[in-house]
Amino acid sequence: MKLLEGTVEIGGEAFPDVETFVAALDEIGDENDVTVQAFDSRYIVSRRHLERAVELADREQDRGEAIARDRGVEIMLYAAGRRQIQRALELGIGEGDTDAVVLVDGDGDEDAAADAVEDLLEPTSTLGDYDETAVREFYDIGAAELGATERGIEDLVLERVALLIVER
């Protein structure tokens, strides 16, 4: 798995809308036989967050118990800890300048895909620079829960990711 970090401008000349950007990522994925999925970095707490989402999504697909047909959507669902696709898509890229983390994973040519994705982003460090308020709201992590444990936000988000399997 490769993670690319950077800023993407949605609404500009290169990508007039989110759909154009997503189509460019899908084309890169198809050309290189990999999954390419973009996330708004404000919601991604760590590399482990996405590693765990990929691991669980792949395991459920292998078992024939996937929620979505598309691997990228399945990864997004696990990263979000949600079964509802519309709600999970809130982790995706939005209009304007968005700090992004783009996941490239699969049995194909990850290096070529990563190079192509890098060409779409303005390089900047984004991973780990999450918005604590947005994360706590999205994953419903209240002050009481946070105060009742020595575990940090990352561990609580990883728990939400893992609990998606239980919520069948």
PDB file of C-alpha atoms in Angstrom:
ATOM      1  CA  MET A   1       0.000   0.000   0.000  1.00  0.00           C
ATOM      2  CA  LYS A   2       1.232   3.452  -0.896  1.00  0.00           C
ATOM      3  CA  LEU A   3      -0.117   6.693   0.525  1.00  0.00           C
ATOM      4  CA  LEU A   4       0.349   9.953  -1.344  1.00  0.00           C
ATOM      5  CA  GLU A   5      -0.135  13.283   0.364  1.00  0.00           C
ATOM      6  CA  GLY A   6      -0.911  16.656  -1.093  1.00  0.00           C
ATOM      7  CA  THR A   7      -3.447  19.314  -1.860  1.00  0.00           C
ATOM      8  CA  VAL A   8      -5.885  19.112  -4.739  1.00  0.00           C
ATOM      9  CA  GLU A   9      -7.926  22.019  -6.070  1.00  0.00           C
ATOM     10  CA  ILE A  10     -11.453  20.985  -6.944  1.00  0.00           C
ATOM     11  CA  GLY A  11     -13.272  23.676  -8.855  1.00  0.00           C
ATOM     12  CA  GLY A  12     -10.261  24.838 -10.811  1.00  0.00           C
ATOM     13  CA  GLU A  13      -9.210  24.348 -14.410  1.00  0.00           C
ATOM     14  CA  ALA A  14      -7.776  20.836 -14.018  1.00  0.00           C
ATOM     15  CA  PHE A  15     -10.638  19.493 -11.907  1.00  0.00           C
ATOM     16  CA  PRO A  16     -13.826  21.544 -12.286  1.00  0.00           C
ATOM     17  CA  ASP A  17     -15.680  19.155  -9.949  1.00  0.00           C
ATOM     18  CA  VAL A  18     -15.162  16.169  -7.677  1.00  0.00           C
ATOM     19  CA  GLU A  19     -16.370  13.753 -10.347  1.00  0.00           C
ATOM     20  CA  THR A  20     -13.570  14.817 -12.723  1.00  0.00           C
ATOM     21  CA  PHE A  21     -10.939  14.181 -10.044  1.00  0.00           C
ATOM     22  CA  VAL A  22     -12.440  10.816  -9.091  1.00  0.00           C
ATOM     23  CA  ALA A  23     -12.564   9.837 -12.787  1.00  0.00           C
ATOM     24  CA  ALA A  24      -8.845  10.674 -13.109  1.00  0.00           C
ATOM     25  CA  LEU A  25      -8.059   8.474 -10.094  1.00  0.00           C
ATOM     26  CA  ASP A  26     -10.232   5.661 -11.448  1.00  0.00           C
ATOM     27  CA  GLU A  27      -8.417   5.840 -14.792  1.00  0.00           C
ATOM     28  CA  ILE A  28      -5.048   5.603 -13.036  1.00  0.00           C
ATOM     29  CA  GLY A  29      -6.299   2.624 -11.059  1.00  0.00           C
ATOM     30  CA  ASP A  30      -7.665   0.872 -14.147  1.00  0.00           C
ATOM     31  CA  GLU A  31      -4.497   1.473 -16.169  1.00  0.00           C
ATOM     32  CA  ASN A  32      -2.317   0.036 -13.397  1.00  0.00           C
ATOM     33  CA  ASP A  33      -4.655  -2.649 -12.007  1.00  0.00           C
ATOM     34  CA  VAL A  34      -4.781  -1.127  -8.518  1.00  0.00           C
ATOM     35  CA  THR A  35      -7.322   0.565  -6.271  1.00  0.00           C
ATOM     36  CA  VAL A  36      -6.908   4.317  -5.947  1.00  0.00           C
ATOM     37  CA  GLN A  37      -9.016   6.012  -3.274  1.00  0.00           C
ATOM     38  CA  ALA A  38      -8.763   9.615  -2.068  1.00  0.00           C
ATOM     39  CA  PHE A  39      -9.536  10.796   1.447  1.00  0.00           C
ATOM     40  CA  ASP A  40      -9.870  14.224   3.034  1.00  0.00           C
ATOM     41  CA  SER A  41      -6.874  14.218   5.391  1.00  0.00           C
ATOM     42  CA  ARG A  42      -8.855  15.993   8.110  1.00  0.00           C
ATOM     43  CA  TYR A  43     -10.502  12.632   8.893  1.00  0.00           C
ATOM     44  CA  ILE A  44      -7.541  10.247   8.542  1.00  0.00           C
ATOM     45  CA  VAL A  45      -5.805   9.894  11.899  1.00  0.00           C
ATOM     46  CA  SER A  46      -2.845   7.774  10.801  1.00  0.00           C
ATOM     47  CA  ARG A  47      -1.378   5.395   8.263  1.00  0.00           C
ATOM     48  CA  ARG A  48      -2.608   2.540  10.471  1.00  0.00           C
ATOM     49  CA  HIS A  49      -6.155   3.856  10.069  1.00  0.00           C
ATOM     50  CA  LEU A  50      -6.047   3.146   6.329  1.00  0.00           C
ATOM     51  CA  GLU A  51      -4.009  -0.051   6.661  1.00  0.00           C
ATOM     52  CA  ARG A  52      -6.668  -1.482   8.958  1.00  0.00           C
ATOM     53  CA  ALA A  53      -9.474  -0.398   6.636  1.00  0.00           C
ATOM     54  CA  VAL A  54      -7.773  -2.149   3.681  1.00  0.00           C
ATOM     55  CA  GLU A  55      -7.103  -5.269   5.739  1.00  0.00           C
ATOM     56  CA  LEU A  56     -10.716  -5.602   6.895  1.00  0.00           C
ATOM     57  CA  ALA A  57     -12.237  -4.687   3.533  1.00  0.00           C
ATOM     58  CA  ASP A  58     -10.108  -7.302   1.776  1.00  0.00           C
ATOM     59  CA  ARG A  59     -10.896  -9.929   4.378  1.00  0.00           C
ATOM     60  CA  GLU A  60     -14.628  -9.406   3.999  1.00  0.00           C
ATOM     61  CA  GLN A  61     -14.380  -9.434   0.183  1.00  0.00           C
ATOM     62  CA  ASP A  62     -12.429 -12.705   0.354  1.00  0.00           C
ATOM     63  CA  ARG A  63     -15.200 -14.170   2.506  1.00  0.00           C
ATOM     64  CA  GLY A  64     -17.851 -13.016   0.047  1.00  0.00           C
ATOM     65  CA  GLU A  65     -19.349 -10.714   2.672  1.00  0.00           C
ATOM     66  CA  ALA A  66     -18.415  -7.315   1.269  1.00  0.00           C
ATOM     67  CA  ILE A  67     -20.851  -4.463   1.701  1.00  0.00           C
ATOM     68  CA  ALA A  68     -19.955  -2.822  -1.647  1.00  0.00           C
ATOM     69  CA  ARG A  69     -19.022  -4.301  -5.015  1.00  0.00           C
ATOM     70  CA  ASP A  70     -16.230  -1.785  -5.594  1.00  0.00           C
ATOM     71  CA  ARG A  71     -13.045  -2.334  -3.553  1.00  0.00           C
ATOM     72  CA  GLY A  72     -12.385   1.402  -3.187  1.00  0.00           C
ATOM     73  CA  VAL A  73     -15.864   1.977  -1.802  1.00  0.00           C
ATOM     74  CA  GLU A  74     -15.445  -0.994   0.540  1.00  0.00           C
ATOM     75  CA  ILE A  75     -12.190   0.505   1.854  1.00  0.00           C
ATOM     76  CA  MET A  76     -13.941   3.863   2.289  1.00  0.00           C
ATOM     77  CA  LEU A  77     -16.743   2.184   4.284  1.00  0.00           C
ATOM     78  CA  TYR A  78     -14.249   0.562   6.636  1.00  0.00           C
ATOM     79  CA  ALA A  79     -12.196   3.744   7.006  1.00  0.00           C
ATOM     80  CA  ALA A  80     -15.420   5.515   7.943  1.00  0.00           C
ATOM     81  CA  GLY A  81     -16.674   2.726  10.187  1.00  0.00           C
ATOM     82  CA  ARG A  82     -20.037   3.100   8.443  1.00  0.00           C
ATOM     83  CA  ARG A  83     -22.266   0.836   6.367  1.00  0.00           C
ATOM     84  CA  GLN A  84     -23.961   3.752   4.570  1.00  0.00           C
ATOM     85  CA  ILE A  85     -22.059   4.742   1.450  1.00  0.00           C
ATOM     86  CA  GLN A  86     -23.344   8.332   1.454  1.00  0.00           C
ATOM     87  CA  ARG A  87     -22.148   8.857   5.031  1.00  0.00           C
ATOM     88  CA  ALA A  88     -18.776   7.220   4.309  1.00  0.00           C
ATOM     89  CA  LEU A  89     -18.239   9.483   1.308  1.00  0.00           C
ATOM     90  CA  GLU A  90     -17.900  12.395   3.732  1.00  0.00           C
ATOM     91  CA  LEU A  91     -14.309  11.167   4.161  1.00  0.00           C
ATOM     92  CA  GLY A  92     -13.711  11.864   0.476  1.00  0.00           C
ATOM     93  CA  ILE A  93     -12.502  14.911  -1.364  1.00  0.00           C
ATOM     94  CA  GLY A  94     -14.727  17.994  -1.496  1.00  0.00           C
ATOM     95  CA  GLU A  95     -14.907  21.254  -3.400  1.00  0.00           C
ATOM     96  CA  GLY A  96     -12.126  23.829  -3.059  1.00  0.00           C
ATOM     97  CA  ASP A  97      -8.547  23.233  -1.943  1.00  0.00           C
ATOM     98  CA  THR A  98      -8.511  19.936  -0.065  1.00  0.00           C
ATOM     99  CA  ASP A  99      -5.610  18.379   1.782  1.00  0.00           C
ATOM    100  CA  ALA A 100      -5.719  14.776   0.666  1.00  0.00           C
ATOM    101  CA  VAL A 101      -4.333  11.365   1.426  1.00  0.00           C
ATOM    102  CA  VAL A 102      -4.604   9.100  -1.620  1.00  0.00           C
ATOM    103  CA  LEU A 103      -4.336   5.355  -1.135  1.00  0.00           C
ATOM    104  CA  VAL A 104      -2.874   3.194  -3.913  1.00  0.00           C
ATOM    105  CA  ASP A 105      -3.097  -0.540  -3.314  1.00  0.00           C
ATOM    106  CA  GLY A 106      -3.319  -3.727  -5.318  1.00  0.00           C
ATOM    107  CA  ASP A 107      -1.488  -6.431  -7.172  1.00  0.00           C
ATOM    108  CA  GLY A 108      -0.797  -4.250 -10.196  1.00  0.00           C
ATOM    109  CA  ASP A 109       1.814  -1.546 -10.702  1.00  0.00           C
ATOM    110  CA  GLU A 110       1.551   0.498  -7.497  1.00  0.00           C
ATOM    111  CA  ASP A 111       4.677   2.510  -8.324  1.00  0.00           C
ATOM    112  CA  ALA A 112       3.386   3.716 -11.694  1.00  0.00           C
ATOM    113  CA  ALA A 113      -0.008   4.515 -10.195  1.00  0.00           C
ATOM    114  CA  ALA A 114       1.599   6.421  -7.321  1.00  0.00           C
ATOM    115  CA  ASP A 115       3.691   8.448  -9.773  1.00  0.00           C
ATOM    116  CA  ALA A 116       0.569   9.325 -11.766  1.00  0.00           C
ATOM    117  CA  VAL A 117      -1.339  10.324  -8.609  1.00  0.00           C
ATOM    118  CA  GLU A 118       1.562  12.519  -7.463  1.00  0.00           C
ATOM    119  CA  ASP A 119       1.213  14.473 -10.713  1.00  0.00           C
ATOM    120  CA  LEU A 120      -2.359  15.395  -9.682  1.00  0.00           C
ATOM    121  CA  LEU A 121      -1.425  16.748  -6.249  1.00  0.00           C
ATOM    122  CA  GLU A 122       0.401  19.791  -4.992  1.00  0.00           C
ATOM    123  CA  PRO A 123       2.918  18.113  -2.644  1.00  0.00           C
ATOM    124  CA  THR A 124       2.415  18.826   1.031  1.00  0.00           C
ATOM    125  CA  SER A 125       2.469  16.788   4.214  1.00  0.00           C
ATOM    126  CA  THR A 126      -1.093  15.956   5.236  1.00  0.00           C
ATOM    127  CA  LEU A 127      -1.127  12.555   6.951  1.00  0.00           C
ATOM    128  CA  GLY A 128      -1.484  12.833  10.703  1.00  0.00           C
ATOM    129  CA  ASP A 129      -2.602  16.445  10.447  1.00  0.00           C
ATOM    130  CA  TYR A 130      -6.216  15.537  11.140  1.00  0.00           C
ATOM    131  CA  ASP A 131      -8.878  17.848  12.549  1.00  0.00           C
ATOM    132  CA  GLU A 132      -9.602  16.527  16.046  1.00  0.00           C
ATOM    133  CA  THR A 133     -13.002  18.224  16.244  1.00  0.00           C
ATOM    134  CA  ALA A 134     -14.087  16.852  12.862  1.00  0.00           C
ATOM    135  CA  VAL A 135     -12.801  13.363  13.711  1.00  0.00           C
ATOM    136  CA  ARG A 136     -14.545  13.304  17.079  1.00  0.00           C
ATOM    137  CA  GLU A 137     -17.800  14.480  15.511  1.00  0.00           C
ATOM    138  CA  PHE A 138     -17.647  12.079  12.557  1.00  0.00           C
ATOM    139  CA  TYR A 139     -16.781   9.034  14.674  1.00  0.00           C
ATOM    140  CA  ASP A 140     -19.018  10.126  17.558  1.00  0.00           C
ATOM    141  CA  ILE A 141     -16.208  10.237  20.103  1.00  0.00           C
ATOM    142  CA  GLY A 142     -17.474  12.210  23.051  1.00  0.00           C
ATOM    143  CA  ALA A 143     -15.548  13.840  25.870  1.00  0.00           C
ATOM    144  CA  ALA A 144     -16.785  11.195  28.313  1.00  0.00           C
ATOM    145  CA  GLU A 145     -15.447   8.346  26.154  1.00  0.00           C
ATOM    146  CA  LEU A 146     -12.154  10.089  25.570  1.00  0.00           C
ATOM    147  CA  GLY A 147     -11.810  10.894  29.247  1.00  0.00           C
ATOM    148  CA  ALA A 148     -12.683   7.358  30.353  1.00  0.00           C
ATOM    149  CA  THR A 149      -9.740   5.760  28.592  1.00  0.00           C
ATOM    150  CA  GLU A 150      -6.021   6.192  28.346  1.00  0.00           C
ATOM    151  CA  ARG A 151      -6.316   5.344  24.663  1.00  0.00           C
ATOM    152  CA  GLY A 152      -6.056   8.220  22.239  1.00  0.00           C
ATOM    153  CA  ILE A 153      -8.204   9.232  19.315  1.00  0.00           C
ATOM    154  CA  GLU A 154      -6.311   6.956  16.919  1.00  0.00           C
ATOM    155  CA  ASP A 155      -7.155   3.859  18.972  1.00  0.00           C
ATOM    156  CA  LEU A 156     -10.796   4.889  19.251  1.00  0.00           C
ATOM    157  CA  VAL A 157     -11.046   5.418  15.481  1.00  0.00           C
ATOM    158  CA  LEU A 158      -9.405   2.020  14.850  1.00  0.00           C
ATOM    159  CA  GLU A 159     -12.027   0.515  17.131  1.00  0.00           C
ATOM    160  CA  ARG A 160     -14.796   2.097  15.033  1.00  0.00           C
ATOM    161  CA  VAL A 161     -13.197   0.685  11.874  1.00  0.00           C
ATOM    162  CA  ALA A 162     -13.076  -2.812  13.399  1.00  0.00           C
ATOM    163  CA  LEU A 163     -16.638  -2.637  14.727  1.00  0.00           C
ATOM    164  CA  LEU A 164     -18.101  -2.333  11.237  1.00  0.00           C
ATOM    165  CA  ILE A 165     -17.831  -6.134  10.918  1.00  0.00           C
ATOM    166  CA  VAL A 166     -19.809  -6.611  14.143  1.00  0.00           C
ATOM    167  CA  GLU A 167     -22.631  -4.324  12.976  1.00  0.00           C
ATOM    168  CA  ARG A 168     -23.961  -6.767  10.376  1.00  0.00           C
TER     169      ARG A 168
END
